Amino acid sequence: MVIVTRIRREVLTLPAAQLGPDNPLPPLRPLDEVHRIDDRDRDGMPRDMARQLGHEPLRSLLPVRVRDGYGRTREPRALDALVIENDRLRATVLPGLGGRVASLVHLPTGRELLYANPVFQPANFALNGAWYSGGIEWNIGATGHTTLSCAPLHAARVPAPDGGEMLRLWEWERLRDLPFQVDLWLPDGSDFLYVGVRVRNPHERPAPTYWWSNIAVPEECRVLAPAEDAWLPHCLEGVGGTPIGYERRLRRVPVPSYDGIDRTYPLNSPYAADYFYEVPDGRRRWIAALDADGHGLVQTSTDTLRGRKLFVWGHLPGGRRWQEWLTEPGTGGYCEIQAGLARTQLEHVRLEAESEVSWLEAYGPLDAPPEGEWHRAVRGAEERLESVLPRARVEEAYAAWQRCADTEPGEILAAGSGWGALEVLRADWKLPGTPFPESTLGEAQAPWRELLRTGSLPEPRRVRPPGETLVAPHWRDMLETAPATPHTEYHLGVAQWHAGDRAQAVRSWERALSLAPSLWPLLRCLAVADQEAGHHERAADRYADAFDDLCRERRDDGEAWTAAVTALGRETLQALLRVRRTAEARAVWDRLLPAVRRRGRFRLLEAELLLAEGRPAEARAVFDAGFEVADLREGEEVLGRLWSRLTDEPLPARYDFRMRPDAL
């Protein structure tokens, strides 16, 4: 048999916003953890679900940095893509942007099976900020969109189980310190894209694990899944891979309808909502989105990937505004069908020491009548799926892929980060199939490699914002035994803070102050510690001193220093406004670069500052002139709150991102 499947490089040109630099300030504040469930709700839940709801939720983003340097100015930009294609399907993958499958085209009909976003527009939905909508994304780490949403993955050609070519993606997930791989291939003549996924735990301790595959599809559809009930986070909110239950409640609701509305049609729901389907044990795992003509996409998997979910934006103004924000107005909206390791995205699964978890997914076209009575529609779609892709064939493909999962990659097609190489170098781990060679180590890893080699963390050779801090126990132990230079004390304090030893972290930062050539990184850390302890006046003092020191130290107006001044200036303004020190806040504002002051987030801060100064008309004028807060966070209602302090008029549509019923 002649194998016609091929993988090729391609350039995808889209109107795209620049990602910009990462925020250089370590994310010391705890996550806004709204994903906990009240204990009273766990009664009556399946035992594994109740247990996993409380299993090691993420407390901190460290060691990952926040990505908030992007804007909303889009220009044509060439994105590196890898295309895997047979005579039936063409999948376009973006290895530099989380390995996202940006497009999946059924060649005989010419139909795009996914929602393929016509633009690249980062927005603040990932755990660490920058994320974009559309396609199939691979979410690993913790509840929410992965920190790798806009990060590069390693990619290579690997022999496929049928003798053709397979595209392997792999990286080191830093929040949980776990390597993973995603293998994509198209058997000759197949209408289905096969995806083999493996997550490894090389440590001598168990690790919490999380995975959801999120599939964006056009929202004018009906979503079918083999379930009669769904778990719904109470208060309905949620955005994509990040469910939010503001009352921290979960309730079980019937499928397809409750409160007189058939919720399997995405545009029927008024608000953004997450529906986690209760697929019965033993039932085939699948979910499909079919348009009015019965055409669409189906996703199925082996049973390990047990969860299925529908996310909708809703038809009210807030949801429509978010749709416009994430894509190009007038190009149609999307919903998401998803598949995960647990019933809900509120859960984390225990992965035992020195073990792994793996499964196979399949994506392809499905033609079946979506309308009519629920059980009949589900049964018809399931029978059609069985006829075009039998469940047994998926199991056979999984078994065949497992024999190839350790195959070493051939031609390298893209490079990810060097963090995996550093961890492999430290522990001498053997991870067949996913090499992390020393050649991938870069500038960010260099000081930590030196610490590993010599026991000392080198002092920076030139004045610049400090690099990333590694916070895992083994790195913290090395910092504690290294010579106590100011630079080492700074990083040790960050690692101690992450470990929950806040008092010791403060002592480390205070010890470094007397000898450190750069005071502002330490003062900023101490200011955050003061805020977390409720000492807001002292925090404002330290923020003001830190900003003064940074302005004196800044060497140029290049990207790195501008990112530092922008990030610290924003936090300093917020800290001073919190304690009503408006004159000092105005002095900070005046020292920001004009280009920074023009950014939407700072225009919003300007309006807040003007209002605090007793100048409401000028604050209103900022709104009237118009601005866009590029990094507006899901659920963030600061625009509406500030507007309501200025006027009783309705919130203009351009600022209306409200998602909660009680906020409308």
XYZ file of C-alpha atoms in Angstrom:
664
model
C 0.000 0.000 0.000
C 1.306 3.463 -0.913
C 1.217 5.824 2.065
C 0.077 9.275 0.917
C -0.015 11.020 4.279
C 2.496 13.859 4.386
C 3.698 16.583 6.693
C 4.938 19.879 5.335
C 5.886 23.317 6.543
C 3.657 26.216 5.651
C 3.252 29.882 6.518
C -0.151 31.039 7.733
C -0.607 34.788 7.308
C -3.249 36.393 9.526
C -4.054 39.828 10.910
C -2.231 39.409 14.205
C -1.437 41.382 17.326
C 2.076 41.161 18.716
C 2.504 39.115 21.898
C 5.007 41.586 23.333
C 7.303 40.910 26.302
C 6.398 38.936 29.396
C 5.805 40.728 32.684
C 9.195 40.643 34.508
C 7.643 40.836 38.001
C 7.265 37.422 39.671
C 3.567 36.545 40.174
C 3.562 36.426 43.979
C -0.130 36.916 44.580
C -2.300 33.822 44.910
C -4.610 33.003 42.057
C -8.142 34.352 42.321
C -9.381 30.895 43.267
C -13.050 30.821 42.397
C -12.962 27.180 41.402
C -13.469 25.683 44.849
C -16.711 23.922 45.634
C -18.486 24.177 48.977
C -18.238 20.982 50.998
C -22.026 20.896 51.321
C -22.266 20.316 47.576
C -20.132 17.183 47.677
C -22.805 15.090 49.293
C -24.400 12.970 46.639
C -21.572 13.394 44.155
C -19.709 10.388 42.756
C -16.909 9.584 45.216
C -14.063 10.057 42.732
C -15.474 13.409 41.673
C -15.842 14.648 45.255
C -12.275 13.581 46.016
C -10.767 15.134 42.896
C -12.537 18.453 43.416
C -10.282 19.105 46.383
C -7.108 17.498 45.056
C -4.184 19.957 45.055
C -5.733 22.985 43.348
C -3.236 25.399 41.883
C -2.230 28.147 44.313
C 0.373 30.068 42.343
C 1.590 30.712 38.802
C 5.233 30.441 39.786
C 7.601 29.644 38.160
C 5.700 30.830 35.058
C 5.576 34.495 34.171
C 2.502 36.512 33.273
C 2.135 37.311 29.579
C 0.490 40.740 29.399
C 2.589 42.648 26.870
C 0.200 42.213 23.948
C -2.038 44.849 22.424
C -4.961 45.038 20.015
C -3.287 46.487 16.922
C -3.410 43.777 14.279
C -1.230 43.686 11.181
C -0.572 40.877 8.679
C 1.864 38.487 10.284
C 3.379 35.214 9.103
C 2.866 32.334 11.539
C 4.898 29.147 11.147
C 2.558 26.209 10.551
C 2.883 22.466 10.079
C 0.339 20.777 7.832
C -0.470 17.082 8.072
C -2.600 15.866 5.188
C -3.938 12.763 3.475
C -6.473 12.557 0.650
C -9.376 13.156 3.085
C -8.284 15.658 5.758
C -5.892 18.564 6.140
C -4.875 19.670 9.646
C -2.936 22.907 10.162
C -0.943 23.057 13.408
C 0.762 26.091 14.994
C 3.789 24.725 16.903
C 4.836 28.184 18.089
C 1.427 28.856 19.659
C 0.761 25.906 21.935
C 0.571 23.322 19.137
C -2.971 24.471 18.377
C -4.776 22.750 15.502
C -5.895 25.965 13.834
C -7.829 24.324 11.010
C -9.204 20.888 10.084
C -10.600 20.710 6.559
C -12.536 17.773 5.122
C -11.125 17.719 1.596
C -13.902 15.849 -0.311
C -16.509 18.428 0.764
C -14.227 21.421 1.377
C -15.837 21.922 4.806
C -13.897 23.485 7.675
C -14.765 21.291 10.661
C -13.542 23.728 13.326
C -14.048 27.372 14.124
C -10.901 28.710 12.436
C -10.276 32.165 13.867
C -9.529 34.596 11.001
C -7.266 36.656 13.292
C -4.681 36.083 15.996
C -5.757 38.215 18.952
C -4.338 37.416 22.401
C -6.632 38.044 25.340
C -6.430 37.481 29.080
C -7.900 33.990 29.438
C -4.922 31.700 30.032
C -3.787 31.050 33.572
C -0.871 33.381 32.871
C -2.618 35.823 30.546
C -2.220 35.559 26.786
C -4.577 33.136 25.039
C -6.422 33.124 21.725
C -9.602 31.497 20.515
C -10.308 28.949 17.801
C -9.202 25.483 16.711
C -8.242 22.597 18.996
C -6.116 23.480 22.019
C -4.325 21.147 24.410
C -4.820 22.207 28.025
C -2.480 20.712 30.598
C -1.545 21.950 34.073
C -4.454 23.102 36.177
C -8.019 24.390 35.977
C -8.017 26.897 33.146
C -6.324 27.502 29.833
C -2.740 26.285 29.869
C 0.199 28.635 30.359
C 1.488 27.192 27.069
C -1.403 28.715 25.086
C 0.906 31.136 23.274
C 4.212 29.337 23.838
C 6.299 27.247 21.437
C 6.322 23.448 21.618
C 8.922 21.034 20.302
C 7.811 19.341 17.077
C 9.241 16.560 14.927
C 8.442 13.866 12.396
C 7.977 10.396 13.831
C 7.032 7.127 12.073
C 3.295 6.529 12.423
C 1.775 3.185 13.432
C 0.776 2.482 9.814
C 4.234 3.238 8.443
C 3.461 6.783 7.355
C 4.427 10.019 9.101
C 3.253 11.280 12.456
C 3.646 14.792 13.874
C 4.871 14.779 17.465
C 4.504 17.800 19.764
C 6.021 17.798 23.252
C 7.031 20.113 26.087
C 7.662 20.382 29.820
C 4.639 21.740 31.698
C 6.156 23.873 34.460
C 3.237 24.392 36.862
C 3.124 20.671 37.667
C 6.645 19.792 36.417
C 5.384 17.147 33.981
C 6.472 16.315 30.420
C 3.796 15.497 27.851
C 3.458 14.623 24.185
C 0.761 14.918 21.527
C 1.090 12.708 18.421
C -1.065 13.489 15.373
C -1.454 11.283 12.325
C -3.803 10.542 9.466
C -3.989 6.910 8.339
C -4.139 6.527 4.590
C -7.703 7.177 3.397
C -8.961 8.031 6.891
C -11.617 10.668 7.531
C -10.343 10.962 11.108
C -7.355 12.701 12.617
C -5.888 10.460 15.323
C -4.256 12.087 18.337
C -2.272 10.080 20.882
C -1.591 11.904 24.158
C 0.743 10.936 26.989
C 1.481 12.727 30.269
C 4.380 11.420 32.347
C 5.269 11.795 35.986
C 8.994 11.063 36.330
C 9.093 12.164 39.984
C 9.291 9.931 43.043
C 6.056 11.454 44.324
C 2.503 11.605 42.975
C 1.510 14.664 40.989
C -1.868 16.318 40.303
C -2.751 16.070 36.625
C -5.173 17.972 34.425
C -6.061 17.701 30.748
C -8.823 19.085 28.566
C -8.875 19.167 24.772
C -10.916 22.230 23.778
C -12.491 22.271 20.325
C -13.933 25.506 18.951
C -16.802 25.019 16.496
C -19.316 27.439 14.904
C -22.020 28.150 17.478
C -24.958 27.777 15.085
C -25.267 24.075 15.809
C -26.702 21.489 18.168
C -24.289 19.678 20.463
C -24.917 15.977 21.055
C -23.338 13.768 23.705
C -24.384 10.464 25.353
C -25.700 12.009 28.571
C -28.983 12.761 30.309
C -27.515 14.998 33.020
C -24.832 17.649 33.298
C -22.949 19.330 36.122
C -23.404 23.081 35.984
C -21.291 25.567 37.980
C -23.928 27.646 39.734
C -24.308 31.218 38.509
C -23.501 29.939 35.029
C -20.289 31.832 34.353
C -17.255 30.482 32.618
C -15.065 31.260 29.649
C -13.741 28.500 27.424
C -11.445 26.278 29.426
C -11.932 28.260 32.639
C -15.180 27.467 34.432
C -16.288 29.970 37.038
C -18.902 29.427 39.714
C -19.150 32.649 41.681
C -21.202 30.990 44.393
C -18.837 27.993 44.418
C -21.689 25.615 43.805
C -22.230 22.719 41.445
C -25.682 21.467 40.607
C -26.879 18.602 38.471
C -29.258 19.601 35.691
C -31.128 17.574 33.084
C -30.002 17.365 29.457
C -31.065 18.691 27.015
C -33.478 21.098 28.702
C -33.953 22.797 32.022
C -35.905 25.915 32.956
C -37.804 25.366 29.725
C -34.784 25.955 27.470
C -33.001 23.368 25.328
C -29.403 24.174 26.246
C -27.862 21.909 23.600
C -28.368 24.740 21.105
C -25.614 27.198 22.122
C -27.505 30.321 21.109
C -30.450 29.393 23.364
C -28.466 30.105 26.548
C -28.678 33.702 27.738
C -25.399 33.704 29.675
C -21.972 32.122 29.314
C -22.185 28.628 30.769
C -20.312 25.343 31.195
C -22.198 22.049 30.921
C -20.139 19.070 32.089
C -21.946 16.021 30.763
C -22.377 12.962 32.994
C -21.478 10.219 30.501
C -22.451 6.855 32.058
C -19.727 4.324 32.762
C -19.345 1.874 29.911
C -20.830 4.280 27.352
C -18.675 5.309 24.427
C -17.010 8.694 24.960
C -17.922 11.171 22.224
C -19.313 14.630 21.561
C -20.484 16.202 18.300
C -21.540 19.615 16.983
C -23.895 19.433 14.006
C -25.389 22.269 11.988
C -29.023 22.481 10.847
C -28.214 20.340 7.799
C -26.717 17.605 9.981
C -23.079 18.285 9.069
C -20.353 18.887 11.613
C -17.526 17.495 13.695
C -17.349 14.609 16.130
C -14.677 13.930 18.721
C -14.296 10.519 20.347
C -11.641 8.811 22.438
C -10.629 5.837 24.472
C -12.307 5.744 27.859
C -9.451 7.307 29.861
C -10.517 10.706 28.526
C -13.842 10.418 30.291
C -15.213 13.969 30.544
C -17.241 15.856 27.934
C -18.327 19.472 28.083
C -20.151 22.194 26.186
C -19.168 25.824 26.712
C -21.407 28.592 25.357
C -21.092 32.371 25.417
C -24.815 33.090 25.531
C -26.831 35.520 23.451
C -26.922 38.531 25.801
C -24.728 41.607 25.177
C -21.788 40.609 27.402
C -21.289 37.282 25.658
C -21.606 38.844 22.208
C -19.055 41.511 23.150
C -16.559 38.856 24.208
C -17.059 37.072 20.889
C -16.234 40.291 19.026
C -13.260 40.902 21.330
C -11.651 37.534 20.553
C -12.134 37.468 16.802
C -13.160 39.699 13.908
C -16.632 41.267 14.235
C -19.036 39.950 11.646
C -17.267 36.621 11.122
C -19.581 34.473 13.257
C -19.334 33.207 16.797
C -18.193 29.946 18.284
C -18.833 27.568 21.131
C -16.539 24.857 22.486
C -16.966 21.126 22.802
C -14.375 19.622 25.103
C -12.969 16.370 26.437
C -11.044 15.858 29.677
C -9.542 13.444 32.173
C -12.253 14.094 34.772
C -15.971 14.875 34.762
C -15.364 18.587 35.317
C -12.595 21.115 34.933
C -12.764 21.735 38.661
C -10.972 18.431 39.301
C -7.345 17.315 39.285
C -6.436 13.657 38.887
C -3.698 11.970 40.911
C -0.863 10.618 38.757
C 1.226 8.157 40.702
C 5.000 8.440 41.030
C 7.036 7.263 38.048
C 3.920 6.511 36.022
C 2.064 7.885 33.024
C -1.422 8.311 31.643
C -2.262 8.077 27.943
C -5.223 7.869 25.576
C -6.224 8.241 21.952
C -8.570 10.850 20.478
C -10.120 10.991 17.006
C -11.538 14.015 15.180
C -13.519 13.916 11.958
C -16.717 14.761 10.065
C -20.080 13.424 11.101
C -23.347 13.540 9.173
C -26.442 12.801 11.242
C -29.828 14.451 11.927
C -29.411 16.732 14.977
C -33.022 17.801 15.403
C -35.867 16.209 17.268
C -36.212 14.256 20.485
C -32.921 14.042 22.422
C -32.561 10.294 22.810
C -33.375 9.676 19.180
C -30.897 12.302 17.975
C -28.130 10.975 20.258
C -28.793 7.384 19.261
C -28.759 8.273 15.570
C -25.465 10.151 15.851
C -23.894 7.363 17.891
C -24.952 4.743 15.350
C -23.569 6.862 12.539
C -20.287 7.289 14.418
C -20.048 3.541 14.940
C -20.546 2.960 11.221
C -17.802 5.398 10.132
C -15.398 4.841 13.050
C -16.146 1.739 15.142
C -15.245 1.912 18.790
C -13.086 -1.185 18.328
C -11.048 0.580 15.660
C -10.220 3.391 18.061
C -9.019 0.852 20.629
C -6.924 -0.885 17.971
C -5.399 2.428 16.884
C -4.557 3.234 20.511
C -2.801 -0.092 20.961
C -0.857 0.432 17.742
C 0.129 3.974 18.778
C 1.369 2.824 22.179
C 3.991 0.729 20.394
C 5.222 3.920 18.693
C 4.983 6.318 21.627
C 8.642 5.796 22.609
C 9.989 6.047 19.053
C 12.664 8.713 18.905
C 11.801 11.700 16.696
C 13.346 12.122 13.283
C 13.525 15.527 11.639
C 13.042 18.338 14.157
C 10.429 20.759 12.841
C 10.182 23.289 15.692
C 11.852 24.014 19.014
C 10.165 24.649 22.360
C 11.742 25.939 25.561
C 14.888 24.825 27.350
C 13.183 24.169 30.704
C 12.715 20.475 30.001
C 16.396 20.132 29.131
C 17.323 21.736 32.447
C 15.146 19.311 34.414
C 16.477 16.300 32.507
C 20.027 17.524 33.104
C 19.322 17.891 36.830
C 17.698 14.483 37.369
C 19.200 12.456 34.491
C 15.732 11.277 33.530
C 15.242 8.969 30.565
C 12.168 9.976 28.579
C 12.171 7.958 25.358
C 10.279 9.596 22.542
C 10.482 13.121 23.970
C 14.108 14.284 23.990
C 15.045 17.458 25.804
C 18.638 17.938 24.577
C 21.102 20.344 26.183
C 21.251 22.198 22.883
C 17.848 23.701 23.717
C 19.163 25.413 26.872
C 19.133 29.182 26.470
C 19.786 32.425 28.293
C 16.877 31.949 30.722
C 18.265 28.598 31.894
C 21.951 29.649 32.006
C 22.144 30.844 35.650
C 20.271 27.774 36.879
C 22.564 25.477 34.958
C 25.460 27.244 36.670
C 23.809 26.748 40.070
C 23.427 23.068 39.266
C 27.057 22.780 38.145
C 28.831 24.866 40.794
C 26.389 25.321 43.673
C 26.402 29.103 43.174
C 23.900 31.305 41.387
C 25.937 33.781 39.305
C 25.429 37.488 39.772
C 24.155 39.271 36.638
C 26.930 40.661 34.460
C 24.958 43.786 33.651
C 22.163 45.739 35.258
C 18.811 44.485 34.016
C 15.478 43.220 35.399
C 15.974 39.875 37.180
C 15.247 36.637 35.344
C 12.772 33.915 36.191
C 12.866 32.106 39.523
C 12.691 28.323 39.811
C 10.647 27.356 42.853
C 10.410 23.546 42.934
C 11.719 21.984 46.184
C 14.968 20.732 44.616
C 15.821 24.188 43.279
C 14.848 25.846 46.540
C 17.187 23.471 48.378
C 20.029 24.488 46.067
C 19.325 28.181 46.653
C 19.341 27.670 50.402
C 22.829 26.140 50.315
C 24.267 28.584 47.749
C 26.389 31.594 48.833
C 24.003 34.257 50.137
C 24.516 36.988 47.556
C 21.768 39.605 47.099
C 20.749 38.027 43.788
C 20.493 34.598 45.384
C 18.531 35.992 48.351
C 16.063 37.583 45.947
C 15.398 34.285 44.155
C 15.410 32.328 47.422
C 12.761 34.652 48.819
C 10.546 34.065 45.785
C 10.952 30.287 46.169
C 10.214 30.471 49.905
C 7.141 32.598 49.237
C 5.895 30.008 46.768
C 6.438 27.279 49.382
C 4.219 29.157 51.840
C 7.039 30.311 54.132
C 6.215 33.986 53.863
C 8.052 35.106 56.992
C 11.285 33.545 55.788
C 10.783 35.023 52.322
C 10.493 38.505 53.823
C 13.683 37.913 55.839
C 15.539 36.833 52.691
C 14.453 39.956 50.803
C 15.259 42.242 53.756
C 18.737 40.687 54.139
C 19.470 41.442 50.500
C 18.485 45.120 50.684
C 21.672 46.348 52.349
C 23.976 44.966 49.643
C 21.850 44.744 46.503
C 22.818 47.001 43.590
C 19.168 46.953 42.470
C 16.655 47.689 45.214
C 13.422 47.849 43.240
C 12.908 44.071 42.718
C 13.274 43.480 46.467
C 11.133 46.467 47.458
C 8.389 45.335 45.115
C 8.403 41.834 46.651
C 8.217 43.349 50.139
C 5.361 45.618 49.005
C 3.372 42.588 47.840
C 4.070 40.911 51.190
C 2.765 44.016 52.973
C -0.392 44.042 50.879
C -1.044 40.369 51.520
C -0.663 41.069 55.250
C -3.069 44.016 55.095
C -0.422 46.737 55.584
C -1.501 48.897 52.665
C 0.109 52.181 53.711
C 3.504 50.514 54.135
C 2.996 48.722 50.843
C 2.356 52.072 49.142
C 5.586 53.447 50.649
C 7.599 50.524 49.366
C 5.988 50.652 45.937
C 6.803 54.351 45.646
C 10.418 53.724 46.663
C 10.675 50.790 44.242
C 9.358 52.876 41.347
C 11.802 55.694 42.148
C 14.684 53.230 42.209
C 13.637 51.632 38.935
C 13.365 55.004 37.195
C 16.905 55.855 38.357
C 18.252 52.472 37.272
C 16.540 52.201 33.891
C 19.236 52.121 31.240
C 17.155 52.736 28.122
C 13.651 52.679 26.674
C 14.069 49.226 25.165
C 11.602 46.373 25.510
C 12.945 44.864 28.746
C 13.130 48.100 30.722
C 9.849 49.398 29.336
C 8.133 46.161 30.399
C 9.551 46.559 33.913
C 8.518 50.213 34.251
C 5.073 49.433 32.830
C 4.447 46.524 35.208
C 5.779 48.248 38.312
C 4.147 51.554 37.394
C 0.763 49.875 37.141
C 1.093 48.160 40.530
C 2.410 51.352 42.132
C -0.487 53.438 40.816
C -2.984 50.887 42.097
C -1.315 50.731 45.526
C -1.263 54.531 45.901
C -4.848 54.955 44.745
C -5.934 52.295 47.215
C -4.735 54.485 50.108
C -5.933 57.720 48.410
C -2.463 59.212 47.897
C -3.469 60.885 44.668
C -0.623 63.430 44.457
C 1.967 60.646 44.570
C -0.044 58.628 42.086
C -0.072 61.621 39.719
C 3.723 61.884 40.061
C 4.077 58.231 39.053
C 1.724 58.774 36.119
C 3.780 61.721 34.883
C 6.971 59.606 34.828
C 5.508 56.899 32.574
C 6.439 56.922 28.914
C 3.781 58.546 26.694
C 3.366 55.268 24.777
C 2.621 53.465 28.047
C 0.105 56.099 29.129
C -1.753 55.578 25.849
C -2.341 51.871 26.532
C -5.916 50.951 27.380
C -5.132 49.617 30.852
C -3.434 52.904 31.715
C -6.241 54.975 30.203
C -8.528 53.168 32.625
C -6.127 53.957 35.481
C -6.050 57.572 34.333
C -9.841 57.759 34.592
C -9.661 56.290 38.077
C -6.935 58.775 39.045
C -8.920 61.727 37.694
C -11.981 60.646 39.636
C -9.891 60.288 42.812
C -8.598 63.830 42.212
C -12.172 65.127 42.104
C -12.266 65.607 38.332
C -15.208 63.410 37.253
C -15.883 65.311 34.017
C -12.337 64.655 32.820
C -12.631 61.014 33.881
C -15.829 60.717 31.846
C -14.025 62.298 28.898
C -11.539 59.405 28.941
C -14.433 56.996 28.415
C -15.980 59.209 25.748
C -12.693 59.340 23.831
C -12.612 55.547 23.809
C -10.029 52.972 24.871
C -9.567 49.211 24.875
C -8.080 47.350 27.845
C -6.208 44.640 25.942
C -5.672 42.451 29.010
C -9.215 42.688 30.387
C -9.713 39.531 32.459
C -12.716 37.253 32.204
C -15.200 38.175 34.904
C -13.456 41.510 35.487
C -16.131 44.171 35.946
C -13.910 47.170 36.589
C -15.213 49.031 33.528
C -18.823 48.797 34.660
C -18.012 49.685 38.271
C -16.020 52.779 37.367
C -18.655 53.880 34.838
C -21.375 53.623 37.481
C -19.370 56.007 39.693
C -19.319 58.536 36.869
C -22.908 58.446 35.608
C -26.302 56.817 35.833
C -26.369 56.328 32.061
C -26.311 52.775 30.636
C -22.866 51.288 30.118
C -21.895 51.777 26.446
C -21.850 48.558 24.437
C -18.129 48.837 23.701
C -17.399 48.546 27.446
C -20.032 45.937 28.251
C -18.239 42.666 29.084
C -20.533 41.750 31.980
C -21.180 38.028 32.208
C -23.090 37.492 35.460
C -26.866 37.721 35.705
C -26.632 40.071 38.699
C -24.269 42.345 36.778
C -26.691 42.973 33.928
